[in-house]
Amino acid sequence: MKAKYLVIAITAAALLGTSACAEDAANAEQPGEVVKIAALYPATGQYAEYGKMFEEGFELALEKVNAEGGVKGKTLDVVYYDTQSDAKQDAAIAPQIAADPDVIAVVGDYASGASKAASPTFQQAGLIHYAFNNSAASFTDTGDKVWSPAIGQDVQQAFTADTVAKAAKRIAVVYIENDWGKEAFGYFKARAEQTGTEIVYESSYLADSTDLSPILIPARDSKPDAIVQIGYGPDGALVINTLRDKLGYTGPYYGGQQLQEYIDLAGANAEGSILAAAFINDGVTDPKVVQFVEDFKAKYGKEPGGFQVTAYQAIIDLSHLANLTEPTRDGIFQALQTADDIPLYLGDGGTFTFNQTTRKADNILPVNITVKDGKFVRYDG
Amino acid sequence: MLDTLIAGLIHGNAYALVAVGMSLIFGVTNIANFAHGSVFALGTMIAWFLAGPLGWPALPTILAVVFATALVGLVINLLVVSPLIKAPPISALLATLATGLILDNVSQLVFGPETRAFPKILPTHNLQLAGVRFGTSDLVMLGVTVFSMAALAAFLKFGKSGQAIRATSQDADAARQMGIPVKRIQNLSFLIASGLGGLAGVFVGLFNSNINPATGSISGLTAFVAATIGGLGSIPGAVVGGLTLGVLESVGVFWFGDGVHDIITFGVLLLVLVLRPGGLFGKEPEISAEPLTGTFLGGGRPIQLPPWSVLALVAAGLVLPFAGGSYVAATGTQVLAYAIAAVGLTLISGSAGQIILGAAGPIAIGAYTSALLAIHFQLPFVSTLILGGLAAAVLSSILTIPVWKLSGHYVAIGTIGVGMITVALLRIAEPLTRGSYGLTAIPFPDVFGFALVSPQQQYVLSFVVLLLALLAVTRIRASHLGKAIAAIGSDPVAARSLGIQAASYKALAYAVSAFFAGLAGALLAHQYTYIDPTTFPVTMSNLVLAIAVLGGLNSPVGAVLGSIVLVGAPELLRVVPQARIIAYGLVLILIIRFRPQGIFATTKPGVNHAASRTRYRRPRWQLAAGAERSWVE
């Protein structure tokens, strides 16, 4: 490459760049007969399992919405974008979604880091990012177009700390080393200190570690009344398997995740694990939730778990919001600011309202569950 | 404490069993087989399928797994490695990386992605020692390790094929002249090593108890570290390396927590290499040239670009995002950022001939520096960009100092360690970097007060930076400094005899490369607006190297093409989402196989003889000396 030409090229590029700044990719919205919700989700990769569950929830919700006449007479569609929940891919795909005038809102992604990479683009495009699975307290800081109906970690961890405090005074806590895990542990610890629960040992662990003995041996040796794990299902199973099988710990365990995977992986060791969940199909009374459970069983032949419910609810909420105003980006934004009866399927059902300052749903409480005879059941301890 | 040591030994034994196979293949073919970890993981999954859903008992399961993985290993050698045996080892290394990617994803498609419990075909916690329970399976695994080590040692020493393997490993040319069927011997070593890998898969599956098909590359990397610590090519070394690593990790994590895991693993690697450059059991490499060089130049028919076409290409590159829309622009910005890192890499890996497998390190430093300066001091993007590049150059250079004392393959391996340690340090420097919380709300880049928010605007910014990078690297290559650096890459012995200090010039070239990697990191950070340590995984390092290799390591312009293929293509292949990673691996393998000199070799054949690995013939005096494995393939 000849240097001279490069210099010319650079000058040209810089000039063009300046002029390019003047342009803006403002897309005239001309929605057709179909309106779309874009789903960022992991169809492949290490989080593919969660992606599958999201898809089950989305599809069921979509059937219901369209069977009941769609949104303001228009057919609703969910367009799927596989990101592997990888920030790089989220950032790359976001502009394509923002540029599609038929897309009225975005749901997903699984991991908050990946979601955060896409949010600024949607914020810029005036497109609501309805991050139903991102519970980090700071998640919605990007701007007024980013909303999360997930139960916040501040709420969930305080809830768990209170549950633990009822049964234990001295506890050992292990948590997953990522943004979610550290933040969750921070909330847990703050509440534990308030309630006078003593944390006698704490350590994080990396998501891809295969041998947790080195951190669980000192946890066991600190002689706690209970061991608490803050993380996901597979690592929760690894923790309890290591504690029970390799280290001979027999005390109470607060951990795991509401996934069949957790029960499959931990087997008999899962029995008695206590954890907070967004949803349990045990003792639900809200008729729309009962209906949802029936529909879910009819379509998939199994019980829905928390991940399917949140995904389902996200689509139902958005179509509810669109029906309140109009099925456009702005319509949903308007509805989010005014609606006070958004359908709630989590917890004990009913409806919920957004906190207009945080754009989070801080009044949804989780429920306690435990594993009994290889099944999740409601726990009222 | 005793229980921690025991736990570490048991875990280390798992590393050892995988490391043995890697070391064997390395000894025979001089190729670091990064697909080995995936073969091993495949073994685990097949064992799960046979013993779990199909309910086979232990022995038939183990036999079937060993047979199947040995077969996979053979196929890998026949289709991927063996055709590249004459090519520089770096192309084979990349091909095995791609193969690993394919195997992991096929396994995920076939067996499903979820984590599952491994069937307990042997008792896993029926015994107890000092507060740690373990099982018959762990004892059998230890027995298998010791037995396979002894059996391999005996086979290599006394067996006819074993002696042939050793002869081939010492000098493939000489072995061939003595009538040893080198190809068959290489096939044999892949069969044995991969079969052992599958066997390891069964026992490690039992040990881990929870398994999923995506763990191959990570276990492969750790096992490779274990093999290197022990001394690549040494079977007892692999075992000792595995056990050492297991115990040190266990004790280190016991004391400092799991957050320091990577620092321990790769810190031990660097420490061992600095103290004993050949590993614990290996011989110090006598090789005077870096065998992992990517000098594919000789075979390449260069594509000559007429000067006017440069302008045309630049114009086309600029029009593209406006014509193609936001999606093309956003993908293009990624392509450009990776291209900038790869363009820089051509200086150290192309000119100086030093493969760098840790590019994610300086990229991460650049990203964090720029982001932190922008968040805390509201500095304008142009200054944070440059400071990010400078910080990457300075900090990466400091971290890499011990590596330059190494030689042979070990320099490249050392850079893997530096890359991993850099990211791990960013994770634990929480007061500064917010560690695993990540940095949020990184502002979009602004140039002279104008915020670049649209993908098109960011594309143009990256485009300008890329052109500047191309200009700078082209100028450096043409300068006296560039010639000195290229001399090291072409012939280190000759360069040294001319008074060129190889290590110093390599360090300098690396610093320049790191500067550009830092620029790329800064651009990515302000495009993502969110970064955390997982944004910079080991696969990012591999990707940057693959881009540079694909373009023709010695060609800065080629690096841009490489980035289009490797970063752009996976996005384009989105049409077949399930299979796109597999397709990406296949594309990589095919290109390495059929255009190993890179898409865009810039040197005319025959001009740069000394650098040409494929054409260069061993000087006569060396043939006479004959014994050492030389820098000539």
PDB file of C-alpha atoms in Angstrom, chain A residues 81-324:
ATOM      1  CA  TYR A  81     -32.007 -12.993  17.285  1.00  0.00           C
ATOM      2  CA  ASP A  82     -29.505 -15.522  18.578  1.00  0.00           C
ATOM      3  CA  THR A  83     -26.778 -13.634  20.422  1.00  0.00           C
ATOM      4  CA  GLN A  84     -25.373 -16.494  22.514  1.00  0.00           C
ATOM      5  CA  SER A  85     -25.884 -13.829  25.185  1.00  0.00           C
ATOM      6  CA  ASP A  86     -22.535 -12.456  24.071  1.00  0.00           C
ATOM      7  CA  ALA A  87     -22.050  -8.677  24.343  1.00  0.00           C
ATOM      8  CA  LYS A  88     -20.204  -8.501  21.036  1.00  0.00           C
ATOM      9  CA  GLN A  89     -23.103 -10.053  19.153  1.00  0.00           C
ATOM     10  CA  ASP A  90     -25.707  -8.002  20.994  1.00  0.00           C
ATOM     11  CA  ALA A  91     -23.934  -4.789  20.034  1.00  0.00           C
ATOM     12  CA  ALA A  92     -23.728  -5.917  16.428  1.00  0.00           C
ATOM     13  CA  ILE A  93     -27.335  -6.957  16.051  1.00  0.00           C
ATOM     14  CA  ALA A  94     -28.931  -4.039  17.921  1.00  0.00           C
ATOM     15  CA  PRO A  95     -28.787  -1.496  15.062  1.00  0.00           C
ATOM     16  CA  GLN A  96     -30.461  -3.967  12.711  1.00  0.00           C
ATOM     17  CA  ILE A  97     -33.330  -4.307  15.166  1.00  0.00           C
ATOM     18  CA  ALA A  98     -33.518  -0.560  15.738  1.00  0.00           C
ATOM     19  CA  ALA A  99     -33.674   0.024  11.987  1.00  0.00           C
ATOM     20  CA  ASP A 100     -36.717  -2.233  11.498  1.00  0.00           C
ATOM     21  CA  PRO A 101     -39.735   0.097  11.735  1.00  0.00           C
ATOM     22  CA  ASP A 102     -42.077  -2.804  12.511  1.00  0.00           C
ATOM     23  CA  VAL A 103     -40.250  -3.580  15.754  1.00  0.00           C
ATOM     24  CA  ILE A 104     -42.136  -1.887  18.582  1.00  0.00           C
ATOM     25  CA  ALA A 105     -40.147  -3.244  21.548  1.00  0.00           C
ATOM     26  CA  VAL A 106     -37.208  -5.469  22.420  1.00  0.00           C
ATOM     27  CA  VAL A 107     -37.081  -8.222  25.043  1.00  0.00           C
ATOM     28  CA  GLY A 108     -33.982  -9.988  26.423  1.00  0.00           C
ATOM     29  CA  ASP A 109     -31.103 -10.734  26.643  1.00  0.00           C
ATOM     30  CA  TYR A 110     -30.360 -13.449  29.187  1.00  0.00           C
ATOM     31  CA  ALA A 111     -27.192 -11.952  30.724  1.00  0.00           C
ATOM     32  CA  SER A 112     -27.157  -8.337  31.823  1.00  0.00           C
ATOM     33  CA  GLY A 113     -23.695  -7.723  30.337  1.00  0.00           C
ATOM     34  CA  ALA A 114     -24.977  -8.709  26.916  1.00  0.00           C
ATOM     35  CA  SER A 115     -28.188  -6.702  27.316  1.00  0.00           C
ATOM     36  CA  LYS A 116     -26.241  -3.640  28.373  1.00  0.00           C
ATOM     37  CA  ALA A 117     -24.265  -3.729  25.153  1.00  0.00           C
ATOM     38  CA  ALA A 118     -27.492  -3.364  23.180  1.00  0.00           C
ATOM     39  CA  SER A 119     -29.418  -0.903  25.379  1.00  0.00           C
ATOM     40  CA  PRO A 120     -27.736   2.337  24.235  1.00  0.00           C
ATOM     41  CA  THR A 121     -28.690   1.636  20.624  1.00  0.00           C
ATOM     42  CA  PHE A 122     -32.333   1.136  21.557  1.00  0.00           C
ATOM     43  CA  GLN A 123     -32.254   4.190  23.806  1.00  0.00           C
ATOM     44  CA  GLN A 124     -30.981   6.176  20.840  1.00  0.00           C
ATOM     45  CA  ALA A 125     -33.671   4.772  18.559  1.00  0.00           C
ATOM     46  CA  GLY A 126     -36.498   5.459  21.006  1.00  0.00           C
ATOM     47  CA  LEU A 127     -37.195   1.745  21.214  1.00  0.00           C
ATOM     48  CA  ILE A 128     -38.277   0.248  24.543  1.00  0.00           C
ATOM     49  CA  HIS A 129     -35.804  -2.320  25.845  1.00  0.00           C
ATOM     50  CA  TYR A 130     -37.945  -4.505  28.106  1.00  0.00           C
ATOM     51  CA  ALA A 131     -35.220  -6.462  29.881  1.00  0.00           C
ATOM     52  CA  PHE A 132     -37.330  -9.036  31.647  1.00  0.00           C
ATOM     53  CA  ASN A 133     -34.436 -11.163  32.845  1.00  0.00           C
ATOM     54  CA  ASN A 134     -31.960  -8.486  33.936  1.00  0.00           C
ATOM     55  CA  SER A 135     -32.357  -7.929  37.629  1.00  0.00           C
ATOM     56  CA  ALA A 136     -29.249  -5.841  38.334  1.00  0.00           C
ATOM     57  CA  ALA A 137     -30.247  -2.674  40.202  1.00  0.00           C
ATOM     58  CA  SER A 138     -28.209  -0.451  37.901  1.00  0.00           C
ATOM     59  CA  PHE A 139     -29.516  -2.079  34.743  1.00  0.00           C
ATOM     60  CA  THR A 140     -31.972   0.611  33.735  1.00  0.00           C
ATOM     61  CA  ASP A 141     -29.453   3.462  34.183  1.00  0.00           C
ATOM     62  CA  THR A 142     -28.822   3.648  30.438  1.00  0.00           C
ATOM     63  CA  GLY A 143     -31.854   5.817  29.876  1.00  0.00           C
ATOM     64  CA  ASP A 144     -35.622   6.284  29.945  1.00  0.00           C
ATOM     65  CA  LYS A 145     -36.235   3.651  27.246  1.00  0.00           C
ATOM     66  CA  VAL A 146     -34.757   0.837  29.335  1.00  0.00           C
ATOM     67  CA  TRP A 147     -37.223  -0.911  31.667  1.00  0.00           C
ATOM     68  CA  SER A 148     -37.038  -4.105  33.667  1.00  0.00           C
ATOM     69  CA  PRO A 149     -39.967  -6.012  35.168  1.00  0.00           C
ATOM     70  CA  ALA A 150     -37.605  -8.563  36.730  1.00  0.00           C
ATOM     71  CA  ILE A 151     -37.618  -8.919  40.489  1.00  0.00           C
ATOM     72  CA  GLY A 152     -34.661  -6.743  41.464  1.00  0.00           C
ATOM     73  CA  GLN A 153     -31.685  -8.290  43.186  1.00  0.00           C
ATOM     74  CA  ASP A 154     -32.092  -5.806  46.039  1.00  0.00           C
ATOM     75  CA  VAL A 155     -35.573  -7.174  46.701  1.00  0.00           C
ATOM     76  CA  GLN A 156     -34.741 -10.832  46.100  1.00  0.00           C
ATOM     77  CA  GLN A 157     -31.556 -10.930  48.197  1.00  0.00           C
ATOM     78  CA  ALA A 158     -33.094  -9.085  51.135  1.00  0.00           C
ATOM     79  CA  PHE A 159     -35.923 -11.601  50.957  1.00  0.00           C
ATOM     80  CA  THR A 160     -33.466 -14.513  50.992  1.00  0.00           C
ATOM     81  CA  ALA A 161     -31.399 -13.006  53.815  1.00  0.00           C
ATOM     82  CA  ASP A 162     -34.556 -12.727  55.920  1.00  0.00           C
ATOM     83  CA  THR A 163     -35.419 -16.346  55.186  1.00  0.00           C
ATOM     84  CA  VAL A 164     -31.921 -17.474  56.201  1.00  0.00           C
ATOM     85  CA  ALA A 165     -31.983 -15.322  59.351  1.00  0.00           C
ATOM     86  CA  LYS A 166     -35.006 -17.229  60.648  1.00  0.00           C
ATOM     87  CA  ALA A 167     -32.984 -20.439  60.878  1.00  0.00           C
ATOM     88  CA  ALA A 168     -29.305 -19.518  61.166  1.00  0.00           C
ATOM     89  CA  LYS A 169     -27.083 -17.123  63.090  1.00  0.00           C
ATOM     90  CA  ARG A 170     -23.667 -18.039  61.630  1.00  0.00           C
ATOM     91  CA  ILE A 171     -23.500 -18.657  57.891  1.00  0.00           C
ATOM     92  CA  ALA A 172     -20.954 -19.282  55.135  1.00  0.00           C
ATOM     93  CA  VAL A 173     -21.719 -17.695  51.779  1.00  0.00           C
ATOM     94  CA  VAL A 174     -20.305 -18.544  48.354  1.00  0.00           C
ATOM     95  CA  TYR A 175     -21.308 -16.594  45.259  1.00  0.00           C
ATOM     96  CA  ILE A 176     -20.574 -16.600  41.562  1.00  0.00           C
ATOM     97  CA  GLU A 177     -17.863 -14.193  40.383  1.00  0.00           C
ATOM     98  CA  ASN A 178     -19.639 -11.960  37.880  1.00  0.00           C
ATOM     99  CA  ASP A 179     -21.472  -8.658  37.918  1.00  0.00           C
ATOM    100  CA  TRP A 180     -24.737 -10.288  38.866  1.00  0.00           C
ATOM    101  CA  GLY A 181     -23.259 -12.469  41.609  1.00  0.00           C
ATOM    102  CA  LYS A 182     -21.229  -9.735  43.235  1.00  0.00           C
ATOM    103  CA  GLU A 183     -24.106  -7.309  43.280  1.00  0.00           C
ATOM    104  CA  ALA A 184     -26.490  -9.935  44.632  1.00  0.00           C
ATOM    105  CA  PHE A 185     -24.004 -10.845  47.352  1.00  0.00           C
ATOM    106  CA  GLY A 186     -23.634  -7.147  48.233  1.00  0.00           C
ATOM    107  CA  TYR A 187     -27.384  -6.845  48.843  1.00  0.00           C
ATOM    108  CA  PHE A 188     -27.457 -10.122  50.733  1.00  0.00           C
ATOM    109  CA  LYS A 189     -24.588  -9.087  52.987  1.00  0.00           C
ATOM    110  CA  ALA A 190     -26.075  -5.667  53.713  1.00  0.00           C
ATOM    111  CA  ARG A 191     -29.355  -7.227  54.819  1.00  0.00           C
ATOM    112  CA  ALA A 192     -27.610  -9.969  56.807  1.00  0.00           C
ATOM    113  CA  GLU A 193     -25.698  -7.312  58.744  1.00  0.00           C
ATOM    114  CA  GLN A 194     -28.929  -5.457  59.482  1.00  0.00           C
ATOM    115  CA  THR A 195     -30.592  -8.573  60.829  1.00  0.00           C
ATOM    116  CA  GLY A 196     -27.529  -9.631  62.831  1.00  0.00           C
ATOM    117  CA  THR A 197     -26.670 -12.761  60.870  1.00  0.00           C
ATOM    118  CA  GLU A 198     -22.927 -13.351  61.085  1.00  0.00           C
ATOM    119  CA  ILE A 199     -21.156 -14.275  57.854  1.00  0.00           C
ATOM    120  CA  VAL A 200     -18.267 -16.406  59.097  1.00  0.00           C
ATOM    121  CA  TYR A 201     -16.864 -17.261  55.668  1.00  0.00           C
ATOM    122  CA  GLU A 202     -17.370 -15.754  52.222  1.00  0.00           C
ATOM    123  CA  SER A 203     -15.807 -16.479  48.860  1.00  0.00           C
ATOM    124  CA  SER A 204     -16.624 -16.077  45.207  1.00  0.00           C
ATOM    125  CA  TYR A 205     -16.118 -18.787  42.608  1.00  0.00           C
ATOM    126  CA  LEU A 206     -15.592 -18.607  38.853  1.00  0.00           C
ATOM    127  CA  ALA A 207     -18.387 -19.853  36.619  1.00  0.00           C
ATOM    128  CA  ASP A 208     -16.136 -22.309  34.779  1.00  0.00           C
ATOM    129  CA  SER A 209     -14.395 -23.827  37.792  1.00  0.00           C
ATOM    130  CA  THR A 210     -14.893 -27.583  37.937  1.00  0.00           C
ATOM    131  CA  ASP A 211     -13.513 -28.233  41.415  1.00  0.00           C
ATOM    132  CA  LEU A 212     -14.834 -26.092  44.237  1.00  0.00           C
ATOM    133  CA  SER A 213     -13.295 -28.093  47.101  1.00  0.00           C
ATOM    134  CA  PRO A 214     -10.662 -25.433  47.850  1.00  0.00           C
ATOM    135  CA  ILE A 215     -13.289 -22.832  48.771  1.00  0.00           C
ATOM    136  CA  LEU A 216     -15.827 -25.237  50.242  1.00  0.00           C
ATOM    137  CA  ILE A 217     -13.389 -26.939  52.642  1.00  0.00           C
ATOM    138  CA  PRO A 218     -12.871 -23.678  54.591  1.00  0.00           C
ATOM    139  CA  ALA A 219     -16.609 -22.978  54.311  1.00  0.00           C
ATOM    140  CA  ARG A 220     -17.350 -26.313  55.967  1.00  0.00           C
ATOM    141  CA  ASP A 221     -14.564 -25.848  58.517  1.00  0.00           C
ATOM    142  CA  SER A 222     -15.963 -22.483  59.629  1.00  0.00           C
ATOM    143  CA  LYS A 223     -18.747 -24.530  61.287  1.00  0.00           C
ATOM    144  CA  PRO A 224     -21.692 -22.501  59.978  1.00  0.00           C
ATOM    145  CA  ASP A 225     -25.361 -23.052  60.879  1.00  0.00           C
ATOM    146  CA  ALA A 226     -26.105 -22.938  57.144  1.00  0.00           C
ATOM    147  CA  ILE A 227     -24.291 -22.554  53.830  1.00  0.00           C
ATOM    148  CA  VAL A 228     -25.703 -20.076  51.322  1.00  0.00           C
ATOM    149  CA  GLN A 229     -24.954 -20.140  47.592  1.00  0.00           C
ATOM    150  CA  ILE A 230     -25.758 -17.181  45.349  1.00  0.00           C
ATOM    151  CA  GLY A 231     -25.534 -18.175  41.712  1.00  0.00           C
ATOM    152  CA  TYR A 232     -27.182 -20.309  39.073  1.00  0.00           C
ATOM    153  CA  GLY A 233     -28.445 -23.879  38.814  1.00  0.00           C
ATOM    154  CA  PRO A 234     -25.457 -25.858  37.516  1.00  0.00           C
ATOM    155  CA  ASP A 235     -22.994 -24.223  39.900  1.00  0.00           C
ATOM    156  CA  GLY A 236     -25.519 -24.510  42.723  1.00  0.00           C
ATOM    157  CA  ALA A 237     -25.606 -28.254  42.039  1.00  0.00           C
ATOM    158  CA  LEU A 238     -21.814 -28.417  41.936  1.00  0.00           C
ATOM    159  CA  VAL A 239     -21.626 -26.663  45.308  1.00  0.00           C
ATOM    160  CA  ILE A 240     -24.117 -28.957  47.055  1.00  0.00           C
ATOM    161  CA  ASN A 241     -22.687 -32.091  45.399  1.00  0.00           C
ATOM    162  CA  THR A 242     -19.193 -31.162  46.562  1.00  0.00           C
ATOM    163  CA  LEU A 243     -20.423 -30.285  50.054  1.00  0.00           C
ATOM    164  CA  ARG A 244     -22.478 -33.433  50.547  1.00  0.00           C
ATOM    165  CA  ASP A 245     -20.534 -36.039  48.554  1.00  0.00           C
ATOM    166  CA  LYS A 246     -16.932 -34.962  48.915  1.00  0.00           C
ATOM    167  CA  LEU A 247     -16.842 -32.932  52.111  1.00  0.00           C
ATOM    168  CA  GLY A 248     -19.503 -34.650  54.203  1.00  0.00           C
ATOM    169  CA  TYR A 249     -21.442 -31.469  55.051  1.00  0.00           C
ATOM    170  CA  THR A 250     -24.913 -32.281  56.338  1.00  0.00           C
ATOM    171  CA  GLY A 251     -26.262 -28.880  57.423  1.00  0.00           C
ATOM    172  CA  PRO A 252     -28.926 -26.722  55.733  1.00  0.00           C
ATOM    173  CA  TYR A 253     -28.317 -25.335  52.249  1.00  0.00           C
ATOM    174  CA  TYR A 254     -29.808 -22.174  50.802  1.00  0.00           C
ATOM    175  CA  GLY A 255     -28.996 -22.252  47.118  1.00  0.00           C
ATOM    176  CA  GLY A 256     -29.616 -23.679  43.676  1.00  0.00           C
ATOM    177  CA  GLN A 257     -31.961 -22.309  41.073  1.00  0.00           C
ATOM    178  CA  GLN A 258     -35.477 -23.152  40.025  1.00  0.00           C
ATOM    179  CA  LEU A 259     -34.493 -25.326  37.110  1.00  0.00           C
ATOM    180  CA  GLN A 260     -35.164 -28.990  36.458  1.00  0.00           C
ATOM    181  CA  GLU A 261     -31.468 -29.008  35.618  1.00  0.00           C
ATOM    182  CA  TYR A 262     -30.640 -28.257  39.255  1.00  0.00           C
ATOM    183  CA  ILE A 263     -32.622 -31.241  40.497  1.00  0.00           C
ATOM    184  CA  ASP A 264     -31.211 -33.496  37.781  1.00  0.00           C
ATOM    185  CA  LEU A 265     -27.640 -32.466  38.544  1.00  0.00           C
ATOM    186  CA  ALA A 266     -27.822 -32.534  42.313  1.00  0.00           C
ATOM    187  CA  GLY A 267     -30.098 -35.581  42.547  1.00  0.00           C
ATOM    188  CA  ALA A 268     -30.728 -36.602  46.142  1.00  0.00           C
ATOM    189  CA  ASN A 269     -28.397 -33.846  47.316  1.00  0.00           C
ATOM    190  CA  ALA A 270     -30.921 -31.267  46.110  1.00  0.00           C
ATOM    191  CA  GLU A 271     -33.472 -32.405  48.713  1.00  0.00           C
ATOM    192  CA  GLY A 272     -34.148 -29.676  51.227  1.00  0.00           C
ATOM    193  CA  SER A 273     -32.410 -26.871  49.331  1.00  0.00           C
ATOM    194  CA  ILE A 274     -34.214 -23.633  50.049  1.00  0.00           C
ATOM    195  CA  LEU A 275     -34.319 -20.808  47.513  1.00  0.00           C
ATOM    196  CA  ALA A 276     -36.338 -17.819  46.423  1.00  0.00           C
ATOM    197  CA  ALA A 277     -38.076 -18.076  43.072  1.00  0.00           C
ATOM    198  CA  ALA A 278     -40.015 -15.735  40.875  1.00  0.00           C
ATOM    199  CA  PHE A 279     -42.761 -18.276  40.380  1.00  0.00           C
ATOM    200  CA  ILE A 280     -43.952 -21.658  41.621  1.00  0.00           C
ATOM    201  CA  ASN A 281     -46.889 -23.627  40.326  1.00  0.00           C
ATOM    202  CA  ASP A 282     -47.942 -24.605  43.823  1.00  0.00           C
ATOM    203  CA  GLY A 283     -50.818 -22.870  45.490  1.00  0.00           C
ATOM    204  CA  VAL A 284     -51.424 -20.305  42.729  1.00  0.00           C
ATOM    205  CA  THR A 285     -54.915 -18.839  42.833  1.00  0.00           C
ATOM    206  CA  ASP A 286     -54.885 -16.031  40.272  1.00  0.00           C
ATOM    207  CA  PRO A 287     -57.145 -17.388  37.470  1.00  0.00           C
ATOM    208  CA  LYS A 288     -54.995 -16.029  34.624  1.00  0.00           C
ATOM    209  CA  VAL A 289     -51.938 -17.735  36.111  1.00  0.00           C
ATOM    210  CA  VAL A 290     -53.845 -20.996  36.531  1.00  0.00           C
ATOM    211  CA  GLN A 291     -54.921 -20.686  32.890  1.00  0.00           C
ATOM    212  CA  PHE A 292     -51.322 -20.052  31.874  1.00  0.00           C
ATOM    213  CA  VAL A 293     -50.140 -23.176  33.674  1.00  0.00           C
ATOM    214  CA  GLU A 294     -52.825 -25.254  31.956  1.00  0.00           C
ATOM    215  CA  ASP A 295     -51.958 -23.849  28.534  1.00  0.00           C
ATOM    216  CA  PHE A 296     -48.299 -24.437  29.153  1.00  0.00           C
ATOM    217  CA  LYS A 297     -48.831 -28.054  30.175  1.00  0.00           C
ATOM    218  CA  ALA A 298     -51.069 -28.630  27.161  1.00  0.00           C
ATOM    219  CA  LYS A 299     -48.500 -27.260  24.731  1.00  0.00           C
ATOM    220  CA  TYR A 300     -45.256 -28.578  26.189  1.00  0.00           C
ATOM    221  CA  GLY A 301     -46.319 -31.475  28.418  1.00  0.00           C
ATOM    222  CA  LYS A 302     -44.430 -30.208  31.434  1.00  0.00           C
ATOM    223  CA  GLU A 303     -44.666 -27.712  34.262  1.00  0.00           C
ATOM    224  CA  PRO A 304     -43.534 -24.136  33.610  1.00  0.00           C
ATOM    225  CA  GLY A 305     -40.637 -22.738  35.647  1.00  0.00           C
ATOM    226  CA  GLY A 306     -39.623 -19.210  36.471  1.00  0.00           C
ATOM    227  CA  PHE A 307     -37.784 -18.591  33.203  1.00  0.00           C
ATOM    228  CA  GLN A 308     -40.722 -19.558  31.026  1.00  0.00           C
ATOM    229  CA  VAL A 309     -43.072 -17.424  33.124  1.00  0.00           C
ATOM    230  CA  THR A 310     -40.954 -14.260  32.940  1.00  0.00           C
ATOM    231  CA  ALA A 311     -40.554 -14.671  29.192  1.00  0.00           C
ATOM    232  CA  TYR A 312     -44.293 -15.281  28.811  1.00  0.00           C
ATOM    233  CA  GLN A 313     -45.153 -12.309  30.958  1.00  0.00           C
ATOM    234  CA  ALA A 314     -42.833 -10.003  28.992  1.00  0.00           C
ATOM    235  CA  ILE A 315     -44.801 -10.562  25.779  1.00  0.00           C
ATOM    236  CA  ILE A 316     -48.168 -10.377  27.534  1.00  0.00           C
ATOM    237  CA  ASP A 317     -47.133  -7.119  29.272  1.00  0.00           C
ATOM    238  CA  LEU A 318     -45.957  -5.488  26.070  1.00  0.00           C
ATOM    239  CA  SER A 319     -49.100  -6.388  24.144  1.00  0.00           C
ATOM    240  CA  HIS A 320     -51.166  -5.166  27.104  1.00  0.00           C
ATOM    241  CA  LEU A 321     -49.258  -1.867  27.005  1.00  0.00           C
ATOM    242  CA  ALA A 322     -49.601  -1.589  23.242  1.00  0.00           C
ATOM    243  CA  ASN A 323     -53.351  -2.163  23.530  1.00  0.00           C
ATOM    244  CA  LEU A 324     -53.628   0.630  26.095  1.00  0.00           C
TER     245      LEU A 324
END
